[in-house]
PDB file of C-alpha atoms and ligand atoms in Angstrom:
ATOM      1  CA  MET A 556     -17.420  35.082 -12.956  1.00 42.00           C
ATOM      2  CA  THR A 557     -15.443  31.939 -13.772  1.00 44.00           C
ATOM      3  CA  ASN A 558     -12.329  32.020 -15.472  1.00 45.00           C
ATOM      4  CA  THR A 559     -11.620  29.641 -18.227  1.00 44.00           C
ATOM      5  CA  ILE A 560      -8.758  27.332 -17.612  1.00 46.00           C
ATOM      6  CA  ALA A 561      -7.471  24.070 -18.895  1.00 42.00           C
ATOM      7  CA  THR A 562      -8.942  21.129 -16.758  1.00 43.00           C
ATOM      8  CA  LYS A 563      -6.855  18.430 -17.853  1.00 53.00           C
ATOM      9  CA  ALA A 564      -4.454  18.430 -15.078  1.00 72.00           C
ATOM     10  CA  ALA A 565      -3.142  16.191 -12.182  1.00 85.00           C
ATOM     11  CA  PRO A 566      -6.443  14.593 -10.653  1.00 95.00           C
ATOM     12  CA  LEU A 567      -7.351  16.814  -7.555  1.00 97.00           C
ATOM     13  CA  LEU A 568      -7.101  13.807  -5.256  1.00 97.00           C
ATOM     14  CA  GLY A 569      -3.653  13.674  -3.869  1.00 96.00           C
ATOM     15  CA  GLN A 570      -3.250  17.537  -3.747  1.00 96.00           C
ATOM     16  CA  SER A 571      -2.661  19.363  -0.570  1.00 95.00           C
ATOM     17  CA  LEU A 572      -4.787  22.037   1.061  1.00 96.00           C
ATOM     18  CA  GLU A 573      -2.372  24.644  -0.319  1.00 96.00           C
ATOM     19  CA  GLU A 574      -2.565  23.018  -3.951  1.00 96.00           C
ATOM     20  CA  LEU A 575      -6.187  23.006  -3.835  1.00 97.00           C
ATOM     21  CA  THR A 576      -6.592  26.353  -2.730  1.00 97.00           C
ATOM     22  CA  ILE A 577      -4.335  27.577  -5.584  1.00 97.00           C
ATOM     23  CA  TRP A 578      -6.303  25.762  -7.870  1.00 96.00           C
ATOM     24  CA  VAL A 579      -9.687  27.068  -6.878  1.00 96.00           C
ATOM     25  CA  GLU A 580      -8.348  30.580  -6.814  1.00 97.00           C
ATOM     26  CA  ARG A 581      -7.302  29.793 -10.360  1.00 95.00           C
ATOM     27  CA  THR A 582     -10.784  28.815 -11.366  1.00 95.00           C
ATOM     28  CA  GLY A 583     -12.083  32.294  -9.960  1.00 95.00           C
ATOM     29  CA  GLN A 584     -13.230  31.183  -6.492  1.00 96.00           C
ATOM     30  CA  PRO A 585     -12.291  32.754  -3.220  1.00 96.00           C
ATOM     31  CA  ARG A 586      -9.487  31.323  -1.099  1.00 97.00           C
ATOM     32  CA  TYR A 587     -11.619  29.741   1.612  1.00 97.00           C
ATOM     33  CA  ARG A 588     -13.104  27.297  -0.866  1.00 97.00           C
ATOM     34  CA  GLY A 589      -9.975  25.372  -0.989  1.00 97.00           C
ATOM     35  CA  LYS A 590     -10.623  24.362   2.615  1.00 97.00           C
ATOM     36  CA  GLN A 591     -14.081  23.371   1.516  1.00 97.00           C
ATOM     37  CA  LEU A 592     -12.978  21.205  -1.569  1.00 97.00           C
ATOM     38  CA  HIS A 593     -10.241  19.513   0.722  1.00 97.00           C
ATOM     39  CA  ASP A 594     -12.919  18.714   3.089  1.00 97.00           C
ATOM     40  CA  TRP A 595     -15.083  17.271   0.428  1.00 97.00           C
ATOM     41  CA  LEU A 596     -12.363  15.340  -1.124  1.00 97.00           C
ATOM     42  CA  TYR A 597     -10.874  13.568   1.811  1.00 97.00           C
ATOM     43  CA  GLN A 598     -13.491  13.767   4.671  1.00 95.00           C
ATOM     44  CA  LYS A 599     -16.838  13.597   2.789  1.00 95.00           C
ATOM     45  CA  GLY A 600     -15.238  11.310  -0.189  1.00 94.00           C
ATOM     46  CA  ALA A 601     -16.578  13.288  -3.160  1.00 95.00           C
ATOM     47  CA  HIS A 602     -16.322  11.419  -6.449  1.00 95.00           C
ATOM     48  CA  ASN A 603     -17.105  14.590  -8.704  1.00 94.00           C
ATOM     49  CA  LEU A 604     -17.450  18.190  -8.416  1.00 95.00           C
ATOM     50  CA  GLU A 605     -21.169  18.018  -9.096  1.00 94.00           C
ATOM     51  CA  GLU A 606     -21.570  16.545  -5.450  1.00 93.00           C
ATOM     52  CA  ILE A 607     -20.041  19.317  -3.774  1.00 95.00           C
ATOM     53  CA  THR A 608     -23.100  21.434  -3.168  1.00 94.00           C
ATOM     54  CA  VAL A 609     -21.249  24.208  -1.164  1.00 95.00           C
ATOM     55  CA  PHE A 610     -19.936  25.395  -4.465  1.00 96.00           C
ATOM     56  CA  PRO A 611     -21.947  27.550  -7.028  1.00 95.00           C
ATOM     57  CA  LYS A 612     -24.148  25.471  -9.464  1.00 95.00           C
ATOM     58  CA  VAL A 613     -22.733  27.510 -12.522  1.00 96.00           C
ATOM     59  CA  TRP A 614     -18.830  26.786 -11.400  1.00 96.00           C
ATOM     60  CA  ARG A 615     -19.636  23.044 -10.845  1.00 95.00           C
ATOM     61  CA  GLN A 616     -21.144  22.905 -14.410  1.00 94.00           C
ATOM     62  CA  GLU A 617     -18.068  24.685 -15.879  1.00 94.00           C
ATOM     63  CA  MET A 618     -15.656  22.578 -14.202  1.00 94.00           C
ATOM     64  CA  ALA A 619     -17.853  19.227 -14.684  1.00 91.00           C
ATOM     65  CA  SER A 620     -14.947  17.374 -16.639  1.00 91.00           C
ATOM     66  CA  THR A 621     -12.277  18.147 -13.975  1.00 94.00           C
ATOM     67  CA  GLU A 622     -10.807  14.900 -13.080  1.00 94.00           C
ATOM     68  CA  ILE A 623     -11.106  14.094  -9.357  1.00 95.00           C
ATOM     69  CA  GLY A 624      -9.348  10.610  -9.611  1.00 96.00           C
ATOM     70  CA  ARG A 625     -11.796   8.093  -8.114  1.00 96.00           C
ATOM     71  CA  SER A 626     -12.054   4.774  -9.501  1.00 97.00           C
ATOM     72  CA  GLN A 627     -14.983   2.587 -10.034  1.00 97.00           C
ATOM     73  CA  ILE A 628     -16.021  -0.645  -8.370  1.00 97.00           C
ATOM     74  CA  HIS A 629     -15.755  -3.440 -10.878  1.00 98.00           C
ATOM     75  CA  HIS A 630     -16.370  -6.288  -8.385  1.00 98.00           C
ATOM     76  CA  ARG A 631     -16.747  -7.047  -4.644  1.00 97.00           C
ATOM     77  CA  THR A 632     -16.507 -10.063  -2.731  1.00 97.00           C
ATOM     78  CA  LYS A 633     -17.012 -10.636   0.989  1.00 96.00           C
ATOM     79  CA  THR A 634     -16.070 -13.522   3.212  1.00 95.00           C
ATOM     80  CA  LYS A 635     -17.659 -14.996   6.356  1.00 94.00           C
ATOM     81  CA  ASP A 636     -15.166 -13.121   8.482  1.00 94.00           C
ATOM     82  CA  GLY A 637     -15.957  -9.923   7.139  1.00 95.00           C
ATOM     83  CA  THR A 638     -13.160  -9.315   4.726  1.00 97.00           C
ATOM     84  CA  ASN A 639     -14.125  -7.288   1.766  1.00 98.00           C
ATOM     85  CA  LYS A 640     -12.331  -7.595  -1.524  1.00 97.00           C
ATOM     86  CA  PHE A 641     -12.577  -5.054  -4.272  1.00 98.00           C
ATOM     87  CA  LEU A 642     -11.506  -5.012  -7.682  1.00 98.00           C
ATOM     88  CA  LEU A 643     -11.276  -1.294  -9.035  1.00 98.00           C
ATOM     89  CA  ARG A 644     -11.378  -0.064 -12.436  1.00 98.00           C
ATOM     90  CA  LEU A 645      -9.050   2.728 -12.810  1.00 97.00           C
ATOM     91  CA  ALA A 646      -9.455   5.682 -15.531  1.00 94.00           C
ATOM     92  CA  ASP A 647      -7.291   3.904 -18.177  1.00 95.00           C
ATOM     93  CA  GLY A 648      -9.226   0.540 -17.461  1.00 96.00           C
ATOM     94  CA  ALA A 649      -6.647  -1.151 -15.322  1.00 97.00           C
ATOM     95  CA  ILE A 650      -7.939  -3.370 -12.674  1.00 96.00           C
ATOM     96  CA  VAL A 651      -6.514  -3.241  -9.121  1.00 97.00           C
ATOM     97  CA  GLU A 652      -7.257  -5.121  -6.077  1.00 97.00           C
ATOM     98  CA  THR A 653      -7.751  -3.658  -2.646  1.00 98.00           C
ATOM     99  CA  VAL A 654      -8.803  -5.409   0.413  1.00 98.00           C
ATOM    100  CA  GLY A 655     -10.651  -4.081   3.638  1.00 98.00           C
ATOM    101  CA  ILE A 656     -10.131  -6.295   6.776  1.00 98.00           C
ATOM    102  CA  PRO A 657     -12.083  -5.513   9.766  1.00 97.00           C
ATOM    103  CA  THR A 658     -11.743  -6.537  13.312  1.00 96.00           C
ATOM    104  CA  SER A 659     -13.628  -5.228  16.250  1.00 94.00           C
ATOM    105  CA  LYS A 660     -11.326  -2.324  16.942  1.00 94.00           C
ATOM    106  CA  ARG A 661      -9.680  -2.026  13.359  1.00 96.00           C
ATOM    107  CA  LEU A 662     -10.199  -1.474   9.652  1.00 98.00           C
ATOM    108  CA  THR A 663      -7.133  -2.345   7.922  1.00 98.00           C
ATOM    109  CA  VAL A 664      -6.741  -1.865   4.177  1.00 98.00           C
ATOM    110  CA  CYS A 665      -4.191  -3.759   2.253  1.00 98.00           C
ATOM    111  CA  VAL A 666      -3.230  -1.452  -0.670  1.00 98.00           C
ATOM    112  CA  SER A 667      -1.978  -2.125  -4.083  1.00 98.00           C
ATOM    113  CA  THR A 668       0.654  -0.046  -5.464  1.00 98.00           C
ATOM    114  CA  GLN A 669       1.232  -1.416  -9.084  1.00 98.00           C
ATOM    115  CA  VAL A 670      -0.854  -2.909 -12.027  1.00 97.00           C
ATOM    116  CA  GLY A 671       0.657  -6.381 -11.553  1.00 95.00           C
ATOM    117  CA  CYS A 672       4.305  -6.667 -10.416  1.00 95.00           C
ATOM    118  CA  PRO A 673       7.678  -7.248 -12.110  1.00 94.00           C
ATOM    119  CA  MET A 674       9.304  -9.055  -9.273  1.00 94.00           C
ATOM    120  CA  ASP A 675       8.147 -12.427 -10.373  1.00 90.00           C
ATOM    121  CA  CYS A 676       8.162 -14.140  -7.115  1.00 93.00           C
ATOM    122  CA  ASN A 677       7.770 -17.873  -7.753  1.00 91.00           C
ATOM    123  CA  PHE A 678       4.934 -18.586  -5.286  1.00 92.00           C
ATOM    124  CA  CYS A 679       2.811 -15.366  -6.099  1.00 92.00           C
ATOM    125  CA  ALA A 680      -0.268 -15.145  -8.336  1.00 90.00           C
ATOM    126  CA  THR A 681       0.458 -11.505  -9.101  1.00 90.00           C
ATOM    127  CA  GLY A 682       3.886 -11.998 -10.067  1.00 86.00           C
ATOM    128  CA  LYS A 683       2.745 -14.713 -12.514  1.00 87.00           C
ATOM    129  CA  GLY A 684       0.609 -12.114 -14.296  1.00 87.00           C
ATOM    130  CA  GLY A 685       3.318  -9.738 -15.250  1.00 91.00           C
ATOM    131  CA  PHE A 686       3.681  -5.844 -14.842  1.00 95.00           C
ATOM    132  CA  ASP A 687       1.616  -3.075 -16.360  1.00 95.00           C
ATOM    133  CA  ARG A 688       2.434   0.175 -14.889  1.00 97.00           C
ATOM    134  CA  ASN A 689       2.916   1.893 -11.370  1.00 98.00           C
ATOM    135  CA  LEU A 690       0.022   3.393  -9.615  1.00 98.00           C
ATOM    136  CA  ASP A 691      -0.415   7.260  -9.372  1.00 97.00           C
ATOM    137  CA  LYS A 692      -0.372   8.712  -5.915  1.00 97.00           C
ATOM    138  CA  HIS A 693      -4.192   9.323  -6.100  1.00 97.00           C
ATOM    139  CA  GLU A 694      -4.801   5.671  -7.432  1.00 98.00           C
ATOM    140  CA  ILE A 695      -3.263   4.535  -4.140  1.00 98.00           C
ATOM    141  CA  ILE A 696      -5.399   6.951  -1.972  1.00 98.00           C
ATOM    142  CA  ASP A 697      -8.567   6.184  -3.880  1.00 98.00           C
ATOM    143  CA  GLN A 698      -8.201   2.499  -2.604  1.00 98.00           C
ATOM    144  CA  VAL A 699      -8.409   3.696   1.007  1.00 98.00           C
ATOM    145  CA  LEU A 700     -11.135   5.998   0.432  1.00 98.00           C
ATOM    146  CA  THR A 701     -13.336   3.422  -1.419  1.00 98.00           C
ATOM    147  CA  VAL A 702     -12.864   0.746   1.292  1.00 98.00           C
ATOM    148  CA  GLN A 703     -13.838   3.352   3.992  1.00 96.00           C
ATOM    149  CA  GLU A 704     -16.944   4.486   2.026  1.00 96.00           C
ATOM    150  CA  GLN A 705     -18.031   0.936   1.097  1.00 97.00           C
ATOM    151  CA  MET A 706     -17.533  -0.721   4.496  1.00 97.00           C
ATOM    152  CA  GLN A 707     -18.891   2.424   6.170  1.00 95.00           C
ATOM    153  CA  ARG A 708     -16.109   2.710   8.839  1.00 95.00           C
ATOM    154  CA  ARG A 709     -13.144   4.792   9.197  1.00 96.00           C
ATOM    155  CA  VAL A 710      -9.948   2.979   8.010  1.00 97.00           C
ATOM    156  CA  SER A 711      -7.317   2.929  10.843  1.00 97.00           C
ATOM    157  CA  HIS A 712      -4.516   0.864   9.566  1.00 98.00           C
ATOM    158  CA  LEU A 713      -2.896   0.273   6.070  1.00 98.00           C
ATOM    159  CA  VAL A 714      -0.601  -2.344   5.037  1.00 98.00           C
ATOM    160  CA  PHE A 715       1.057  -2.085   1.588  1.00 98.00           C
ATOM    161  CA  MET A 716       0.975  -5.446   0.838  1.00 96.00           C
ATOM    162  CA  GLY A 717      -1.467  -5.748  -2.204  1.00 96.00           C
ATOM    163  CA  MET A 718      -0.378  -5.987  -5.834  1.00 96.00           C
ATOM    164  CA  GLY A 719       3.042  -4.587  -6.664  1.00 97.00           C
ATOM    165  CA  GLU A 720       6.443  -4.030  -5.080  1.00 97.00           C
ATOM    166  CA  PRO A 721       6.048  -0.641  -3.242  1.00 98.00           C
ATOM    167  CA  LEU A 722       9.413   0.354  -3.349  1.00 98.00           C
ATOM    168  CA  LEU A 723       9.482   0.160  -6.942  1.00 97.00           C
ATOM    169  CA  ASN A 724       6.957   2.847  -6.803  1.00 98.00           C
ATOM    170  CA  LEU A 725       8.719   4.871  -4.025  1.00 98.00           C
ATOM    171  CA  GLU A 726       7.746   8.647  -4.623  1.00 97.00           C
ATOM    172  CA  ASN A 727       3.987   7.745  -5.224  1.00 97.00           C
ATOM    173  CA  VAL A 728       3.853   5.541  -2.025  1.00 98.00           C
ATOM    174  CA  VAL A 729       5.566   8.129   0.110  1.00 98.00           C
ATOM    175  CA  GLY A 730       3.492  10.984  -1.522  1.00 97.00           C
ATOM    176  CA  ALA A 731       0.225   8.757  -0.775  1.00 98.00           C
ATOM    177  CA  VAL A 732       1.232   8.040   2.857  1.00 98.00           C
ATOM    178  CA  ARG A 733       1.596  11.900   3.608  1.00 97.00           C
ATOM    179  CA  VAL A 734      -1.726  12.632   2.112  1.00 97.00           C
ATOM    180  CA  LEU A 735      -3.275   9.476   3.962  1.00 97.00           C
ATOM    181  CA  ASN A 736      -1.755  10.795   7.265  1.00 97.00           C
ATOM    182  CA  GLN A 737      -2.000  14.628   6.943  1.00 96.00           C
ATOM    183  CA  ASP A 738      -5.184  14.917   4.930  1.00 96.00           C
ATOM    184  CA  ILE A 739      -7.217  11.832   5.744  1.00 96.00           C
ATOM    185  CA  GLY A 740      -5.963  11.364   9.339  1.00 96.00           C
ATOM    186  CA  ILE A 741      -4.506   7.821   9.453  1.00 97.00           C
ATOM    187  CA  GLY A 742      -1.424   7.634  11.927  1.00 97.00           C
ATOM    188  CA  GLN A 743       2.071   6.801  10.219  1.00 96.00           C
ATOM    189  CA  ARG A 744       2.591   4.212  13.076  1.00 95.00           C
ATOM    190  CA  ASN A 745      -0.274   2.491  11.734  1.00 97.00           C
ATOM    191  CA  ILE A 746       1.234   2.055   8.246  1.00 97.00           C
ATOM    192  CA  THR A 747       3.321  -0.638   7.034  1.00 97.00           C
ATOM    193  CA  ILE A 748       5.332  -0.751   3.900  1.00 97.00           C
ATOM    194  CA  SER A 749       6.175  -4.280   2.793  1.00 97.00           C
ATOM    195  CA  THR A 750       9.013  -5.139   0.577  1.00 97.00           C
ATOM    196  CA  VAL A 751      10.952  -8.190  -0.857  1.00 97.00           C
ATOM    197  CA  GLY A 752      13.888  -5.767  -1.082  1.00 96.00           C
ATOM    198  CA  VAL A 753      14.965  -3.556  -3.819  1.00 96.00           C
ATOM    199  CA  PRO A 754      18.691  -2.562  -3.994  1.00 95.00           C
ATOM    200  CA  LYS A 755      19.265   1.126  -2.468  1.00 95.00           C
ATOM    201  CA  GLN A 756      15.285   1.632  -2.045  1.00 97.00           C
ATOM    202  CA  ILE A 757      15.090   0.920   1.645  1.00 97.00           C
ATOM    203  CA  LYS A 758      17.932   3.530   2.215  1.00 96.00           C
ATOM    204  CA  ARG A 759      15.990   5.881   0.123  1.00 97.00           C
ATOM    205  CA  LEU A 760      12.720   5.005   2.019  1.00 97.00           C
ATOM    206  CA  ALA A 761      14.547   5.908   5.465  1.00 95.00           C
ATOM    207  CA  GLN A 762      15.620   9.319   4.108  1.00 95.00           C
ATOM    208  CA  HIS A 763      11.822  10.308   3.779  1.00 95.00           C
ATOM    209  CA  ASN A 764      11.842  10.033   7.602  1.00 89.00           C
ATOM    210  CA  LEU A 765       8.516   8.449   7.785  1.00 93.00           C
ATOM    211  CA  GLN A 766       7.348   6.897  11.140  1.00 93.00           C
ATOM    212  CA  VAL A 767       5.715   3.628   9.209  1.00 95.00           C
ATOM    213  CA  THR A 768       6.762   0.175   9.870  1.00 94.00           C
ATOM    214  CA  LEU A 769       8.853  -1.582   7.158  1.00 96.00           C
ATOM    215  CA  ALA A 770       8.125  -5.015   6.772  1.00 97.00           C
ATOM    216  CA  VAL A 771      10.539  -7.227   4.765  1.00 97.00           C
ATOM    217  CA  SER A 772       9.381 -10.352   3.197  1.00 97.00           C
ATOM    218  CA  ILE A 773      12.415 -12.563   3.668  1.00 97.00           C
ATOM    219  CA  HIS A 774      10.723 -16.221   2.989  1.00 97.00           C
ATOM    220  CA  ALA A 775      14.201 -18.124   3.195  1.00 97.00           C
ATOM    221  CA  PRO A 776      16.948 -18.276   5.969  1.00 97.00           C
ATOM    222  CA  ASP A 777      19.695 -18.290   3.311  1.00 96.00           C
ATOM    223  CA  GLN A 778      20.677 -16.666   0.138  1.00 97.00           C
ATOM    224  CA  GLU A 779      20.278 -19.724  -2.356  1.00 96.00           C
ATOM    225  CA  LEU A 780      16.823 -20.708  -1.280  1.00 97.00           C
ATOM    226  CA  ARG A 781      15.792 -17.089  -1.279  1.00 97.00           C
ATOM    227  CA  ALA A 782      17.004 -16.408  -4.752  1.00 96.00           C
ATOM    228  CA  SER A 783      15.315 -19.490  -5.981  1.00 95.00           C
ATOM    229  CA  LEU A 784      11.980 -18.249  -4.774  1.00 96.00           C
ATOM    230  CA  ILE A 785      12.473 -14.462  -5.560  1.00 95.00           C
ATOM    231  CA  PRO A 786      14.218 -13.964  -8.613  1.00 94.00           C
ATOM    232  CA  SER A 787      15.223 -10.408  -8.096  1.00 92.00           C
ATOM    233  CA  ALA A 788      17.144 -11.522  -4.904  1.00 95.00           C
ATOM    234  CA  ARG A 789      19.900 -12.797  -6.969  1.00 95.00           C
ATOM    235  CA  LYS A 790      21.102  -9.061  -7.383  1.00 94.00           C
ATOM    236  CA  TYR A 791      20.355  -8.227  -3.618  1.00 96.00           C
ATOM    237  CA  PRO A 792      22.265 -10.891  -1.507  1.00 96.00           C
ATOM    238  CA  ILE A 793      20.548 -11.413   1.765  1.00 96.00           C
ATOM    239  CA  GLU A 794      23.461  -9.955   3.854  1.00 96.00           C
ATOM    240  CA  SER A 795      23.091  -6.526   1.829  1.00 96.00           C
ATOM    241  CA  LEU A 796      19.286  -6.776   2.542  1.00 97.00           C
ATOM    242  CA  LEU A 797      19.863  -7.144   6.056  1.00 97.00           C
ATOM    243  CA  SER A 798      22.563  -4.641   6.355  1.00 96.00           C
ATOM    244  CA  ASP A 799      20.229  -2.051   4.615  1.00 96.00           C
ATOM    245  CA  CYS A 800      17.633  -3.134   7.102  1.00 96.00           C
ATOM    246  CA  ARG A 801      20.023  -2.262  10.233  1.00 95.00           C
ATOM    247  CA  GLU A 802      20.646   1.096   8.702  1.00 94.00           C
ATOM    248  CA  TYR A 803      16.971   1.808   8.311  1.00 94.00           C
ATOM    249  CA  ILE A 804      16.605   1.316  12.050  1.00 93.00           C
ATOM    250  CA  ASN A 805      19.489   3.580  12.938  1.00 93.00           C
ATOM    251  CA  VAL A 806      18.094   6.217  10.742  1.00 92.00           C
ATOM    252  CA  THR A 807      14.470   5.976  11.456  1.00 91.00           C
ATOM    253  CA  GLY A 808      14.521   4.665  15.317  1.00 91.00           C
ATOM    254  CA  ARG A 809      11.672   2.311  13.791  1.00 90.00           C
ATOM    255  CA  ARG A 810      11.549  -1.494  14.092  1.00 87.00           C
ATOM    256  CA  ILE A 811      11.411  -3.773  11.120  1.00 94.00           C
ATOM    257  CA  SER A 812       9.040  -6.835  11.098  1.00 95.00           C
ATOM    258  CA  PHE A 813       9.857  -9.854   8.694  1.00 97.00           C
ATOM    259  CA  GLU A 814       7.415 -11.747   6.695  1.00 97.00           C
ATOM    260  CA  TYR A 815       7.939 -15.419   6.078  1.00 97.00           C
ATOM    261  CA  THR A 816       5.652 -17.479   3.728  1.00 97.00           C
ATOM    262  CA  LEU A 817       5.935 -20.975   4.821  1.00 97.00           C
ATOM    263  CA  LEU A 818       5.907 -23.446   1.994  1.00 97.00           C
ATOM    264  CA  ALA A 819       5.773 -27.359   2.560  1.00 96.00           C
ATOM    265  CA  GLY A 820       9.048 -29.102   2.270  1.00 96.00           C
ATOM    266  CA  VAL A 821      10.744 -25.906   0.957  1.00 97.00           C
ATOM    267  CA  ASN A 822      11.445 -23.510   3.875  1.00 97.00           C
ATOM    268  CA  ALA A 823       9.272 -25.010   6.672  1.00 97.00           C
ATOM    269  CA  SER A 824      11.656 -27.202   8.539  1.00 97.00           C
ATOM    270  CA  PRO A 825      12.620 -26.936  12.193  1.00 97.00           C
ATOM    271  CA  ALA A 826      16.360 -26.709  10.918  1.00 97.00           C
ATOM    272  CA  GLN A 827      15.373 -23.712   8.712  1.00 97.00           C
ATOM    273  CA  ALA A 828      13.387 -22.149  11.653  1.00 97.00           C
ATOM    274  CA  ARG A 829      16.799 -22.540  13.742  1.00 96.00           C
ATOM    275  CA  GLN A 830      18.768 -20.761  10.624  1.00 97.00           C
ATOM    276  CA  LEU A 831      16.367 -18.090  10.282  1.00 97.00           C
ATOM    277  CA  ALA A 832      16.359 -17.283  14.050  1.00 96.00           C
ATOM    278  CA  GLN A 833      20.245 -17.028  13.721  1.00 95.00           C
ATOM    279  CA  LEU A 834      20.150 -14.922  10.835  1.00 96.00           C
ATOM    280  CA  LEU A 835      17.743 -12.414  12.248  1.00 95.00           C
ATOM    281  CA  ARG A 836      19.660 -12.224  15.763  1.00 92.00           C
ATOM    282  CA  GLY A 837      19.880  -8.670  17.092  1.00 90.00           C
ATOM    283  CA  PHE A 838      16.779  -7.299  15.216  1.00 90.00           C
ATOM    284  CA  GLN A 839      14.472  -7.681  18.068  1.00 80.00           C
ATOM    285  CA  SER A 840      11.976  -8.108  15.315  1.00 86.00           C
ATOM    286  CA  HIS A 841       8.480  -9.845  14.969  1.00 89.00           C
ATOM    287  CA  VAL A 842       8.565 -12.778  12.470  1.00 95.00           C
ATOM    288  CA  ASN A 843       5.230 -13.059  10.768  1.00 96.00           C
ATOM    289  CA  LEU A 844       4.730 -16.572   9.698  1.00 97.00           C
ATOM    290  CA  ILE A 845       2.207 -17.052   6.555  1.00 96.00           C
ATOM    291  CA  PRO A 846       1.420 -20.511   5.872  1.00 97.00           C
ATOM    292  CA  TYR A 847       1.011 -20.483   2.007  1.00 96.00           C
ATOM    293  CA  ASN A 848      -2.293 -20.131   0.160  1.00 93.00           C
ATOM    294  CA  PRO A 849      -1.802 -22.409  -2.943  1.00 92.00           C
ATOM    295  CA  ILE A 850      -2.216 -20.918  -6.339  1.00 89.00           C
ATOM    296  CA  LYS A 851      -3.185 -22.868  -9.575  1.00 86.00           C
ATOM    297  CA  ASP A 852       0.215 -21.710 -11.371  1.00 84.00           C
ATOM    298  CA  ALA A 853       2.603 -22.895  -8.824  1.00 86.00           C
ATOM    299  CA  ASP A 854       3.473 -26.382  -7.228  1.00 90.00           C
ATOM    300  CA  TYR A 855       4.155 -24.993  -3.702  1.00 94.00           C
ATOM    301  CA  LYS A 856       1.822 -26.607  -0.639  1.00 95.00           C
ATOM    302  CA  ARG A 857       0.467 -25.443   2.393  1.00 96.00           C
ATOM    303  CA  PRO A 858       2.325 -26.957   5.698  1.00 97.00           C
ATOM    304  CA  SER A 859       0.268 -28.700   8.024  1.00 97.00           C
ATOM    305  CA  PRO A 860      -0.799 -26.817  11.084  1.00 97.00           C
ATOM    306  CA  THR A 861       1.515 -29.055  13.198  1.00 97.00           C
ATOM    307  CA  THR A 862       4.527 -27.987  10.874  1.00 97.00           C
ATOM    308  CA  VAL A 863       3.556 -24.337  11.143  1.00 97.00           C
ATOM    309  CA  GLU A 864       3.440 -24.771  15.115  1.00 97.00           C
ATOM    310  CA  LEU A 865       6.903 -26.623  15.260  1.00 97.00           C
ATOM    311  CA  PHE A 866       8.307 -23.939  13.065  1.00 97.00           C
ATOM    312  CA  ALA A 867       7.016 -21.237  15.122  1.00 97.00           C
ATOM    313  CA  GLN A 868       8.089 -22.810  18.443  1.00 96.00           C
ATOM    314  CA  THR A 869      11.685 -23.498  17.163  1.00 96.00           C
ATOM    315  CA  LEU A 870      11.900 -20.028  15.823  1.00 93.00           C
ATOM    316  CA  LYS A 871      11.098 -18.397  19.362  1.00 87.00           C
TER     317      LYS A 871
HETATM  318  S1  SF4 B1506       6.842  -8.473  -4.687  1.00 80.00           S
HETATM  319 FE1  SF4 B1506       4.934  -9.104  -3.775  1.00 80.00          FE
HETATM  320  S2  SF4 B1506       3.300  -8.939  -5.351  1.00 80.00           S
HETATM  321 FE2  SF4 B1506       5.310  -8.777  -6.436  1.00 80.00          FE
HETATM  322  S3  SF4 B1506       5.767 -10.983  -7.207  1.00 80.00           S
HETATM  323 FE3  SF4 B1506       6.590 -10.890  -5.033  1.00 80.00          FE
HETATM  324  S4  SF4 B1506       5.108 -11.540  -3.584  1.00 80.00           S
HETATM  325 FE4  SF4 B1506       4.023 -11.078  -5.570  1.00 80.00          FE
END
């Protein structure tokens, strides 16, 4: 017989095998059903309990209102190179973007961590749209499962580079990384967490002892220019940011990569490339150069291929 329990609780997605086992036992089911539920959530991608046909029908009907935590697809676009962009509708109606980027060997998901973003970077469309809320752990995990199921391929790599600043939602990001690694099977070394820098948070991330890659969006070779592009950088000088990066490397033994969005006439000159090389000396880091994709609410322009090439050659 099924016990009557309150079903309005944390969604099942995001819970560990142990937590799911405790939950099924509380609903009157035997312990082994925890493993079954875990497999159906994380490997088979169940969207509701009704789909989990190994469970008794009566139980599924009684527990039908239990929230699993899956989103709905609001919109999907595909580009010629195979990239799939999804807008997902969450339980409260909020919309977030997630992107699946395939190559012959990989399927990478670019994951969002917030609805909107409070960092207000001058060149970013998400920043211009303001901030609504942090995503919960299950809402981050759901993005990966959705891409996997829609693109019918296992996700091999993750980059936390979608909407939001991951280090402002650190606990949910770290919780999601643990589930994506332990319960879904994505290697921590295939996961990159990107940040424009939030005081104290790089140190906090280091304490979680994850084997993920940290990607720091530097975007300028000096404090003054950086603070003009990224308003939040006014309170986090570039020297403090790089000092925290050095500490992250010492604590975790992992390298850091740097992201640099190239904006024509702003940060893309050969002199700025030399300045950047000097600034990052000693890091042995890869600098990922990203020619800007213009947006309608900002005047920045994409540099020419020649400018990008010259910057890259000077930086070497
Ligand atoms: S932190 Fe990222 S998402 Fe947020 S405003 Fe800056 S570039 Fe955009």
